Structures are given as structure tokens and as C-alpha cells.
Short mmCIF file of C-alpha atoms in Angstrom, two decimals:
data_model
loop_
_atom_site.label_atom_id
_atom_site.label_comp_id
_atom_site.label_asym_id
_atom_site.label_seq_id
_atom_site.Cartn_x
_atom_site.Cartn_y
_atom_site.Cartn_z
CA UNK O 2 0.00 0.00 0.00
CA UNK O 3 1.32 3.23 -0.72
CA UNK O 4 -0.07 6.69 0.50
CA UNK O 5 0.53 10.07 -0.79
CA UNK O 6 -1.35 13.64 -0.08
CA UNK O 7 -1.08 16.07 -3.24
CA UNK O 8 -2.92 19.55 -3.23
CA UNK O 9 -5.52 19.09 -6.15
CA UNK O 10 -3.57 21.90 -8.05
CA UNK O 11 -0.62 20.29 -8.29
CA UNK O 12 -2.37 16.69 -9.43
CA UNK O 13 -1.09 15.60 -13.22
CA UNK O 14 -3.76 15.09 -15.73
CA UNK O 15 -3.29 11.18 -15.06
CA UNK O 16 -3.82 11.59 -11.36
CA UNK O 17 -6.87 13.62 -11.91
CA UNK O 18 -8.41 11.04 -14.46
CA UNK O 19 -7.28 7.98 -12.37
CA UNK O 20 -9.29 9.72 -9.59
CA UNK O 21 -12.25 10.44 -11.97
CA UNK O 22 -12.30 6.55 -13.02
CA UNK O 23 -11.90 5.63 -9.42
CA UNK O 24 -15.29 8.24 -8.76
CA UNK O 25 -17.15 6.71 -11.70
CA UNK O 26 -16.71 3.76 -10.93
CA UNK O 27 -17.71 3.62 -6.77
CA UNK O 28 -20.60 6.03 -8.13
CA UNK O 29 -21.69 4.57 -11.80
CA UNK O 30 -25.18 6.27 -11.55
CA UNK O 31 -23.57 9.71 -10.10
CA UNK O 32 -24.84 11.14 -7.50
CA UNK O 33 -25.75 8.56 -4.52
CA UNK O 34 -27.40 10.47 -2.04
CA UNK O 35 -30.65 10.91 -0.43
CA UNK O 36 -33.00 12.62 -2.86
CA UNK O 37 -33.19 16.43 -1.30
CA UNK O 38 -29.39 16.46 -1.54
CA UNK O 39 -28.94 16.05 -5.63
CA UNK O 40 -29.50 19.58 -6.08
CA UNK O 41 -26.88 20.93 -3.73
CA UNK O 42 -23.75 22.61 -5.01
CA UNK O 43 -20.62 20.68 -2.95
CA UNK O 44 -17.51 22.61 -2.55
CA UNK O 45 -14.06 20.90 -3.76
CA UNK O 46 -11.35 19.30 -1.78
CA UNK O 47 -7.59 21.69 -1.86
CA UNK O 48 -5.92 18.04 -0.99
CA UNK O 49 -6.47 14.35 -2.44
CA UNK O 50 -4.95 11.70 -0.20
CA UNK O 51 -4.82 8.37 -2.86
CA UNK O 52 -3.90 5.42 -1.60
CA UNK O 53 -2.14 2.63 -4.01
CA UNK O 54 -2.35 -0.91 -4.11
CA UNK O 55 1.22 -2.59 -4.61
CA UNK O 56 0.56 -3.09 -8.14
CA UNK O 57 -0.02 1.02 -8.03
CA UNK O 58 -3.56 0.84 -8.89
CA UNK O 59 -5.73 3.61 -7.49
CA UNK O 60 -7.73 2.02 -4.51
CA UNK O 61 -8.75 4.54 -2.09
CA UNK O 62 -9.16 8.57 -1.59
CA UNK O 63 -10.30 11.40 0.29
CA UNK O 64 -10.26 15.06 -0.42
CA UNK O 65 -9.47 17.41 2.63
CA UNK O 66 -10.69 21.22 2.55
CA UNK O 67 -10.15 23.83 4.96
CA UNK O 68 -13.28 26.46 6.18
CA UNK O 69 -13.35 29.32 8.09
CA UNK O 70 -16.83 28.66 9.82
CA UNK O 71 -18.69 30.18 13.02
CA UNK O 72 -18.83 27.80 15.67
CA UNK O 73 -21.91 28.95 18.21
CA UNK O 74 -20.97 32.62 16.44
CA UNK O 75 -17.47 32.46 17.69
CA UNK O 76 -14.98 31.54 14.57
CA UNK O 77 -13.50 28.07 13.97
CA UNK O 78 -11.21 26.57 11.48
CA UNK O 79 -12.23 23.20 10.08
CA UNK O 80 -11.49 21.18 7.77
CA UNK O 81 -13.97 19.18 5.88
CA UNK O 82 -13.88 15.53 4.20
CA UNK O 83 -15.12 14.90 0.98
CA UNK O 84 -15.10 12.54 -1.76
CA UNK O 85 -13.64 9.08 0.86
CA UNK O 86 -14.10 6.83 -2.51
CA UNK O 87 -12.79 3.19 -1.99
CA UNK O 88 -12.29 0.56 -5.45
CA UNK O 89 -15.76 -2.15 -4.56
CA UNK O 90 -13.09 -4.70 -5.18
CA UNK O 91 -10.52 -3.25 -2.53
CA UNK O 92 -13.42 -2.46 0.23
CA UNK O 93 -12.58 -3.97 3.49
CA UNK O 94 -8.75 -4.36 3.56
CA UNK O 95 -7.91 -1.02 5.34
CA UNK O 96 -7.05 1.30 2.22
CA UNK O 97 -9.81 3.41 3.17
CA UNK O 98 -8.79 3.55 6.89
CA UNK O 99 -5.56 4.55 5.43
CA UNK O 100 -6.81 7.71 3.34
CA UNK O 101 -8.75 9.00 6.30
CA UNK O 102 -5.72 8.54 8.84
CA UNK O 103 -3.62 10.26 6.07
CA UNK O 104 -6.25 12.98 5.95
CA UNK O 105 -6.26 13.45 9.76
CA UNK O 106 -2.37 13.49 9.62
CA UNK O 107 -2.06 16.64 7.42
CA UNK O 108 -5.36 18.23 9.61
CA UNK O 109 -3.58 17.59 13.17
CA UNK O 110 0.41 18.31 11.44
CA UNK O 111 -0.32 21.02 9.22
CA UNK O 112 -3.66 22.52 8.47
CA UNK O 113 -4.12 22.89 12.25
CA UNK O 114 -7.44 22.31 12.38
CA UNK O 115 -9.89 22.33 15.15
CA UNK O 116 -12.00 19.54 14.08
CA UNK O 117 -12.94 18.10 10.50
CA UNK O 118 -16.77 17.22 9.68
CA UNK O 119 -17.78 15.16 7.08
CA UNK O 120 -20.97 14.04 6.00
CA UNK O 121 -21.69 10.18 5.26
CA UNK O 122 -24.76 7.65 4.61
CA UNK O 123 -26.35 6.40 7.70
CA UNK O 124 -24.78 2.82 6.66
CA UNK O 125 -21.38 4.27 6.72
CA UNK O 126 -21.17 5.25 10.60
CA UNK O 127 -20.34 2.92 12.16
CA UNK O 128 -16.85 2.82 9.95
CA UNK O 129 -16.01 6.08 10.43
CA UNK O 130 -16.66 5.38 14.48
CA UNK O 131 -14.06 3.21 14.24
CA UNK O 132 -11.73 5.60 13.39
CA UNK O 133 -12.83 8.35 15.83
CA UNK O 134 -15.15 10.17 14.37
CA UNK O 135 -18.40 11.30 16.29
CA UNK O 136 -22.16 12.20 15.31
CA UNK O 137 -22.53 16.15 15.38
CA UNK O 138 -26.27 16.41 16.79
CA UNK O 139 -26.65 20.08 16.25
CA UNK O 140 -27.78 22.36 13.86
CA UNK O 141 -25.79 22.48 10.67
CA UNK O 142 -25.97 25.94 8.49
CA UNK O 143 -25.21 26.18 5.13
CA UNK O 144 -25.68 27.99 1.93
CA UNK O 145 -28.22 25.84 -0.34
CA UNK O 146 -29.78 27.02 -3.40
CA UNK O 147 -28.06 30.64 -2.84
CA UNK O 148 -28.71 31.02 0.67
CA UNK O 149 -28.11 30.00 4.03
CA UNK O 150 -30.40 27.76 5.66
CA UNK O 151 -30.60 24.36 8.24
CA UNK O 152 -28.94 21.64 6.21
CA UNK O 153 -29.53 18.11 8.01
CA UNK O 154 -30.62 14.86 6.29
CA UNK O 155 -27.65 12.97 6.42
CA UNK O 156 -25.15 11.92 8.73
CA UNK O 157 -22.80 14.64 9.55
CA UNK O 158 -19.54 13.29 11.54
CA UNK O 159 -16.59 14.82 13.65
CA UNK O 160 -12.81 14.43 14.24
CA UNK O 161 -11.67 15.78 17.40
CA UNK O 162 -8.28 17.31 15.48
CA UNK O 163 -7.28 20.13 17.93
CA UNK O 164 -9.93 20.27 20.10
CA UNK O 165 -12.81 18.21 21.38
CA UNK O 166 -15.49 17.72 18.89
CA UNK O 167 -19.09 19.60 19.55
CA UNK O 168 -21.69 17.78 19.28
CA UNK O 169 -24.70 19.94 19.97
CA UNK O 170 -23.61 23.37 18.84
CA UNK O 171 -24.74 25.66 15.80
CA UNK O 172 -22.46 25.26 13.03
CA UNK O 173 -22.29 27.55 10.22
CA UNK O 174 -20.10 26.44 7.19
CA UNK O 175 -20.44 30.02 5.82
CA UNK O 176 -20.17 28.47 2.22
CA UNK O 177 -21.20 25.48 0.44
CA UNK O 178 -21.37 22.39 1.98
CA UNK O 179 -18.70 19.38 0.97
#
């Protein structure tokens, strides 16, 4: 297994069409969401963690962004996971444990982070438990359709990176959602 973390930016045109296979193929139909959430404008990652097989085939990845966001009103940087994409023939042998590890590496070592928030399927929780991640119970604010409104539905999850994790706060992403 080999792990790397490249800032989107600096991907080649290979690594950016590898990942776009890798996409395609975990999500043949596209989007795979609950219904109210196809409409929603997602923000991009700034980092892709890809994790390699050892024949160097594209297996795993995650996308790591940083946000300035308001935290109960009082200001908070946090990074957000996106895109955690594993191969279906390469699920369960820890290469998407590895990406997500990775990702919390560069949040805790260099973006600084206070905690990173992601938002998954109800079926994926209990995986990202296992790596430390906790439910965020509160309210969730973020700009849909133009404006800023309650955005819920899913599963949203958090890393304790810097700090403990809240998990019945107001949290407003002042953006897009990831």
C-alpha cells in the first residue's frame, strides 16, 4: 500500500483522471445520495490523499478542505472531508482507513485544524466510528440554493483534530457544503 497527499492543483492530468475513473466507478449512476441532496452545489477538496495498491492501482481517496466557519458565532477553522471513494473490489482491507488517517495526519500536522466534519450515509457510521469520528447532533448551516439555511438529512460526523469535537452546537459552514 502506498499513501501520498497532493494539493488538487498540483495533481497531473493522469492523477486527476485515475481519480475520476476511481469516482465513476464507486458512483456509476452519479450522485448517490438521499433525494433532497442532488440539487446541492458541494464545494471541492484543496488536498487528495490516494492510496495505491502494490501493483499502483488507485484504490482509495479522500479530499481534505479547509473552512473558516462560526462555531456557536465564535470563529473556527475546520477542515472538511469529501469525496472518501474506496475501489468495490478493494473495500474492506484497510485502504480506506488509510486515506482518512492520512487525511487526519495533514489536519492535526499542518492545516491545524480544530475539528474536520464530514458528511456520510447512515450505513457508513459505524466505519467512520471506528476511526474516531463522532455524530454532530446540532444544527448544521449552510448555503443551499443561494442562501443560508438548516442543512440536516444525512449523517454529519466529527474528528476531534485540535480540540474536542461539539456535538450539539450551531455550526455555520459560511459556504457550500462538501
Amino acid at each position: 500500500m502506498h499513501v501520498t497527499c497532493t494539493r488538487r492543483v498540483d495533481m497531473t492530468r493522469v492523477e486527476l483522471d485515475e481519480f475520476h475513473a476511481l469516482e465513476d466507478l464507486v458512483y456509476p449512476d452519479g450522485f448517490d445520495g438521499p433525494p433532497e441532496l442532488e440539487q446541492v452545489r458541494w464545494d471541492d477538496p484543496e488536498w487528495d490523499i490516494n492510496v495505491r495498491d502494490n501493483d499502483g492501482l488507485l484504490v482509495a481517496h479522500a479530499g481534505v478542505l479547509i473552512r473558516d466557519a462560526l462555531l456557536d458565532g465564535s470563529p473556527v477553522r475546520i477542515a472538511g472531508v469529501a469525496e472518501v471513494l474506496t475501489h468495490p473490489d478493494h473495500r474492506r482491507r484497510g485502504y480506506g482507513a488509510a486515506a482518512l488517517r492520512e487525511a487526519a495526519r495533514l489536519m492535526h500536522g499542518e492545516l491545524l485544524v480544530a475539528f474536520a466534519l464530514l458528511v456520510c450515509p447512515q450505513a457508513a457510521i459505524p466505519f467512520y466510528a471506528s476511526l474516531g469520528w463522532v455524530r454532530f447532533d446540532g444544527t448544521m448551516l449552510a448555503e443551499v440554493e443561494g442562501g443560508m439555511d438548516a442543512f440536516a438529512s444525512s449523517a454529519w460526523m466529527l474528528l476531534p483534530v485540535m480540540t474536542d469535537s461539539p456535538r450539539d452546537s450551531v455550526l455555520d459552514l459560511q459556504g457550500i457544503p462538501w
